[in-house]
Amino acid sequence: MPHVLLIEDDTSVRDGMELVLRRHGYGVETAATGEEALALLAGERGALVELAVLDLMLPGMDGFEVCRRIRARTAALPVIMLTARGDDRDIVAGLEAGADDYVVKPVTAPVLEARIRAALRRAEPSLRQGSDADVTDLAGLVIDRAGLTVTRNGTPVPLPPTELRLLLELSASPGRVFTREQLLASVWDHTFLGDSRLVDAAVGRLRAKIEEVPGRPRYVQTVRGFGYRFGPL
């Protein structure tokens, strides 16, 4: 049974989401503040958590800082952020802080559950690409598609599931141009209307980790007016 951590200070919203998730078979932990959530993740119950749903507007430590601290601790935990309707600046800042996806409040139960399912699928280690021998070395960037590891100049590069899947998708077809819509469908599993900000933010985070000069990328390149491609180096 997947275990979800809900980080939300509004009691009615938190209780409603918890009820919905429990009815769908999820185990649920809750926290009303960022400090409470980080303490829970650091304790014994934290080992159970497979995904966090994080409200950005929290008392005390806000959701941006909570997300950054979660990412500093682990790259493996998917984070879905909750944000106010139409607040573009918060959405972009939350994605840049390391969130994998976002939903707008008020959120319907089917949308929230669909986003959680998609994020958990992205994090499944069984969804591997290639064989045990499928290791690609691209001028110091080594991608092990079976072991799901990435190194740059011999140093491990820990990537959250979304960024890892993005890199695997792009690098599987060097030179091919992917539109943002194609990447939303293949990486985020968004079969409904998606948001290109998810793609752009993930590309920015990925470049910061694998490119020597993120502003002049060698690996993940922008094709203006179309999307992104991997290479040429």
Tab-separated table of C-alpha atoms in Angstrom:
chain	number	residue	atom	x	y	z
A	1	MET	CA	0.000	0.000	0.000
A	2	PRO	CA	1.609	3.315	-1.055
A	3	HIS	CA	2.271	5.691	1.837
A	4	VAL	CA	1.723	9.429	1.328
A	5	LEU	CA	2.720	12.389	3.503
A	6	LEU	CA	0.233	15.306	3.380
A	7	ILE	CA	1.778	18.618	4.414
A	8	GLU	CA	-1.106	21.084	4.706
A	9	ASP	CA	-1.950	23.596	7.430
A	10	ASP	CA	-5.668	23.929	6.599
A	11	THR	CA	-7.339	21.293	8.758
A	12	SER	CA	-10.429	20.870	6.575
A	13	VAL	CA	-8.372	20.512	3.374
A	14	ARG	CA	-5.949	18.114	5.019
A	15	ASP	CA	-8.704	15.964	6.526
A	16	GLY	CA	-10.579	15.866	3.221
A	17	MET	CA	-7.515	14.760	1.245
A	18	GLU	CA	-6.628	12.195	3.888
A	19	LEU	CA	-10.127	10.702	3.752
A	20	VAL	CA	-10.028	10.473	-0.052
A	21	LEU	CA	-6.604	8.824	-0.108
A	22	ARG	CA	-7.443	6.319	2.604
A	23	ARG	CA	-10.583	5.351	0.697
A	24	HIS	CA	-8.355	4.653	-2.316
A	25	GLY	CA	-6.107	2.392	-0.281
A	26	TYR	CA	-3.227	4.730	0.558
A	27	GLY	CA	-1.510	4.889	3.896
A	28	VAL	CA	-1.389	8.509	5.039
A	29	GLU	CA	0.807	10.567	7.340
A	30	THR	CA	-0.073	14.207	7.954
A	31	ALA	CA	1.761	17.336	9.037
A	32	ALA	CA	0.449	20.856	9.588
A	33	THR	CA	3.821	22.611	9.265
A	34	GLY	CA	7.047	22.180	7.366
A	35	GLU	CA	8.972	21.664	10.573
A	36	GLU	CA	6.609	18.866	11.592
A	37	ALA	CA	6.944	17.239	8.177
A	38	LEU	CA	10.750	17.303	8.186
A	39	ALA	CA	10.825	15.857	11.702
A	40	LEU	CA	8.488	13.075	10.615
A	41	LEU	CA	10.628	12.283	7.572
A	42	ALA	CA	13.727	12.111	9.774
A	43	GLY	CA	12.074	9.647	12.167
A	44	GLU	CA	11.004	6.023	11.925
A	45	ARG	CA	7.725	6.812	10.154
A	46	GLY	CA	9.651	8.682	7.478
A	47	ALA	CA	10.910	5.400	6.072
A	48	LEU	CA	7.328	4.523	5.142
A	49	VAL	CA	6.695	7.647	3.074
A	50	GLU	CA	6.808	7.123	-0.709
A	51	LEU	CA	5.474	10.518	-1.810
A	52	ALA	CA	4.856	13.967	-0.322
A	53	VAL	CA	1.979	16.327	-1.145
A	54	LEU	CA	3.214	19.754	-0.086
A	55	ASP	CA	1.269	22.993	0.324
A	56	LEU	CA	3.406	26.019	-0.522
A	57	MET	CA	1.774	28.497	1.847
A	58	LEU	CA	2.616	27.085	5.263
A	59	PRO	CA	3.052	28.893	8.573
A	60	GLY	CA	6.661	29.256	9.663
A	61	MET	CA	8.869	27.486	7.143
A	62	ASP	CA	7.176	27.812	3.761
A	63	GLY	CA	6.752	25.036	1.217
A	64	PHE	CA	9.612	26.269	-0.965
A	65	GLU	CA	12.120	25.784	1.848
A	66	VAL	CA	10.554	22.464	2.861
A	67	CYS	CA	10.940	21.205	-0.715
A	68	ARG	CA	14.560	22.345	-0.874
A	69	ARG	CA	15.324	20.548	2.401
A	70	ILE	CA	13.611	17.376	1.232
A	71	ARG	CA	15.674	17.498	-1.962
A	72	ALA	CA	18.877	18.096	0.021
A	73	ARG	CA	18.082	14.966	2.003
A	74	THR	CA	16.925	12.688	-0.803
A	75	ALA	CA	16.463	12.764	-4.553
A	76	ALA	CA	14.178	9.732	-4.534
A	77	LEU	CA	11.028	11.071	-2.833
A	78	PRO	CA	8.458	12.433	-5.317
A	79	VAL	CA	7.009	15.799	-4.269
A	80	ILE	CA	3.697	17.170	-5.549
A	81	MET	CA	3.058	20.756	-4.561
A	82	LEU	CA	-0.259	22.435	-3.895
A	83	THR	CA	-0.620	26.035	-4.991
A	84	ALA	CA	-3.232	28.777	-5.242
A	85	ARG	CA	-5.112	29.120	-8.522
A	86	GLY	CA	-3.344	31.218	-11.149
A	87	ASP	CA	-0.298	31.998	-9.002
A	88	ASP	CA	2.294	31.531	-11.743
A	89	ARG	CA	5.182	32.870	-9.692
A	90	ASP	CA	4.576	30.328	-6.921
A	91	ILE	CA	4.259	27.498	-9.442
A	92	VAL	CA	7.569	28.309	-11.098
A	93	ALA	CA	9.360	28.856	-7.781
A	94	GLY	CA	8.012	25.574	-6.413
A	95	LEU	CA	9.108	23.634	-9.477
A	96	GLU	CA	12.548	25.229	-9.354
A	97	ALA	CA	12.807	24.236	-5.689
A	98	GLY	CA	12.539	20.605	-6.788
A	99	ALA	CA	8.848	19.672	-6.925
A	100	ASP	CA	8.004	16.996	-9.492
A	101	ASP	CA	4.472	18.150	-10.208
A	102	TYR	CA	1.816	20.538	-8.954
A	103	VAL	CA	-1.927	20.705	-8.526
A	104	VAL	CA	-4.066	23.794	-8.118
A	105	LYS	CA	-6.327	24.260	-5.112
A	106	PRO	CA	-9.153	23.560	-4.777
A	107	VAL	CA	-8.283	20.166	-6.237
A	108	THR	CA	-10.779	17.436	-7.050
A	109	ALA	CA	-10.218	13.958	-5.691
A	110	PRO	CA	-9.798	12.312	-9.135
A	111	VAL	CA	-7.144	14.836	-10.205
A	112	LEU	CA	-5.156	14.505	-6.985
A	113	GLU	CA	-5.286	10.720	-7.079
A	114	ALA	CA	-4.291	10.632	-10.758
A	115	ARG	CA	-1.302	12.878	-10.140
A	116	ILE	CA	-0.205	10.737	-7.190
A	117	ARG	CA	-0.495	7.529	-9.231
A	118	ALA	CA	1.544	9.051	-12.049
A	119	ALA	CA	4.266	10.276	-9.672
A	120	LEU	CA	4.497	6.874	-7.994
A	121	ARG	CA	4.815	5.160	-11.379
A	122	ARG	CA	7.709	7.467	-12.261
A	123	ALA	CA	9.427	6.417	-9.035
A	124	GLU	CA	9.023	2.660	-9.547
A	125	PRO	CA	12.466	1.017	-9.822
A	126	SER	CA	10.964	-1.842	-11.856
A	127	LEU	CA	10.327	0.508	-14.781
A	128	ARG	CA	13.810	0.146	-16.207
A	129	GLN	CA	14.980	0.720	-19.735
A	130	GLY	CA	17.606	-1.367	-21.470
A	131	SER	CA	19.731	-4.315	-20.384
A	132	ASP	CA	22.433	-4.762	-17.778
A	133	ALA	CA	25.024	-3.878	-20.445
A	134	ASP	CA	23.213	-0.722	-21.524
A	135	VAL	CA	25.654	1.859	-20.194
A	136	THR	CA	26.320	4.961	-22.264
A	137	ASP	CA	29.374	7.182	-21.810
A	138	LEU	CA	28.948	10.551	-23.459
A	139	ALA	CA	32.053	12.673	-22.949
A	140	GLY	CA	32.120	12.045	-19.219
A	141	LEU	CA	28.383	11.738	-18.650
A	142	VAL	CA	27.717	8.053	-17.927
A	143	ILE	CA	24.098	6.860	-18.010
A	144	ASP	CA	23.414	3.341	-16.718
A	145	ARG	CA	19.936	2.602	-18.024
A	146	ALA	CA	19.662	-0.724	-16.199
A	147	GLY	CA	21.046	0.409	-12.861
A	148	LEU	CA	19.287	3.787	-13.133
A	149	THR	CA	22.408	5.701	-12.162
A	150	VAL	CA	24.139	8.730	-13.648
A	151	THR	CA	27.698	9.939	-13.115
A	152	ARG	CA	29.532	12.988	-14.428
A	153	ASN	CA	33.326	12.805	-14.586
A	154	GLY	CA	33.219	9.884	-12.173
A	155	THR	CA	31.013	11.632	-9.587
A	156	PRO	CA	27.529	10.226	-8.917
A	157	VAL	CA	24.694	12.569	-9.862
A	158	PRO	CA	21.599	11.803	-7.756
A	159	LEU	CA	18.473	12.630	-9.739
A	160	PRO	CA	14.840	12.626	-8.593
A	161	PRO	CA	12.656	10.174	-10.539
A	162	THR	CA	11.218	12.838	-12.833
A	163	GLU	CA	14.604	14.243	-13.850
A	164	LEU	CA	16.031	10.756	-14.322
A	165	ARG	CA	13.159	9.740	-16.578
A	166	LEU	CA	13.536	12.964	-18.528
A	167	LEU	CA	17.222	12.233	-19.114
A	168	LEU	CA	16.509	8.614	-20.079
A	169	GLU	CA	13.802	9.688	-22.524
A	170	LEU	CA	15.918	12.340	-24.232
A	171	SER	CA	19.161	10.337	-24.330
A	172	ALA	CA	17.453	7.256	-25.788
A	173	SER	CA	17.120	9.121	-29.093
A	174	PRO	CA	20.074	11.503	-29.528
A	175	GLY	CA	19.324	14.286	-31.972
A	176	ARG	CA	15.576	13.733	-31.927
A	177	VAL	CA	13.522	16.816	-31.048
A	178	PHE	CA	10.847	16.223	-28.408
A	179	THR	CA	8.018	18.687	-27.973
A	180	ARG	CA	6.993	19.641	-24.459
A	181	GLU	CA	3.682	17.856	-25.004
A	182	GLN	CA	5.483	14.631	-25.927
A	183	LEU	CA	7.644	14.864	-22.824
A	184	LEU	CA	4.642	15.562	-20.607
A	185	ALA	CA	2.984	12.410	-21.925
A	186	SER	CA	6.043	10.136	-21.730
A	187	VAL	CA	7.753	11.413	-18.571
A	188	TRP	CA	4.913	12.819	-16.455
A	189	ASP	CA	2.263	10.436	-17.797
A	190	HIS	CA	-0.060	13.390	-18.329
A	191	THR	CA	-2.727	12.138	-20.676
A	192	PHE	CA	-4.799	15.261	-19.973
A	193	LEU	CA	-3.944	18.892	-20.739
A	194	GLY	CA	-0.508	19.474	-19.278
A	195	ASP	CA	1.653	22.458	-18.441
A	196	SER	CA	4.940	23.166	-20.214
A	197	ARG	CA	6.299	24.761	-17.042
A	198	LEU	CA	6.781	21.248	-15.640
A	199	VAL	CA	9.080	20.405	-18.532
A	200	ASP	CA	11.001	23.678	-18.546
A	201	ALA	CA	11.614	23.591	-14.788
A	202	ALA	CA	12.772	19.963	-14.872
A	203	VAL	CA	15.113	20.722	-17.774
A	204	GLY	CA	16.578	23.628	-15.818
A	205	ARG	CA	17.178	21.455	-12.736
A	206	LEU	CA	18.654	18.659	-14.860
A	207	ARG	CA	21.041	21.018	-16.641
A	208	ALA	CA	22.250	22.397	-13.322
A	209	LYS	CA	23.340	18.878	-12.368
A	210	ILE	CA	24.751	17.379	-15.569
A	211	GLU	CA	26.045	20.335	-17.572
A	212	GLU	CA	29.426	21.906	-16.901
A	213	VAL	CA	27.985	25.276	-17.948
A	214	PRO	CA	24.168	25.114	-17.622
A	215	GLY	CA	23.787	28.299	-19.673
A	216	ARG	CA	25.632	26.626	-22.577
A	217	PRO	CA	24.290	23.062	-22.465
A	218	ARG	CA	26.071	20.263	-24.330
A	219	TYR	CA	23.576	17.530	-23.523
A	220	VAL	CA	20.037	18.868	-23.107
A	221	GLN	CA	19.605	21.488	-25.793
A	222	THR	CA	16.719	23.802	-26.589
A	223	VAL	CA	15.300	23.841	-30.090
A	224	ARG	CA	13.484	27.162	-30.109
A	225	GLY	CA	9.863	26.989	-31.122
A	226	PHE	CA	9.821	23.177	-30.857
A	227	GLY	CA	11.189	21.695	-27.638
A	228	TYR	CA	14.320	19.848	-26.514
A	229	ARG	CA	16.824	17.330	-27.833
A	230	PHE	CA	19.806	15.410	-26.486
A	231	GLY	CA	23.024	16.471	-28.192
A	232	PRO	CA	24.835	16.846	-30.419
A	233	LEU	CA	27.719	17.088	-27.985
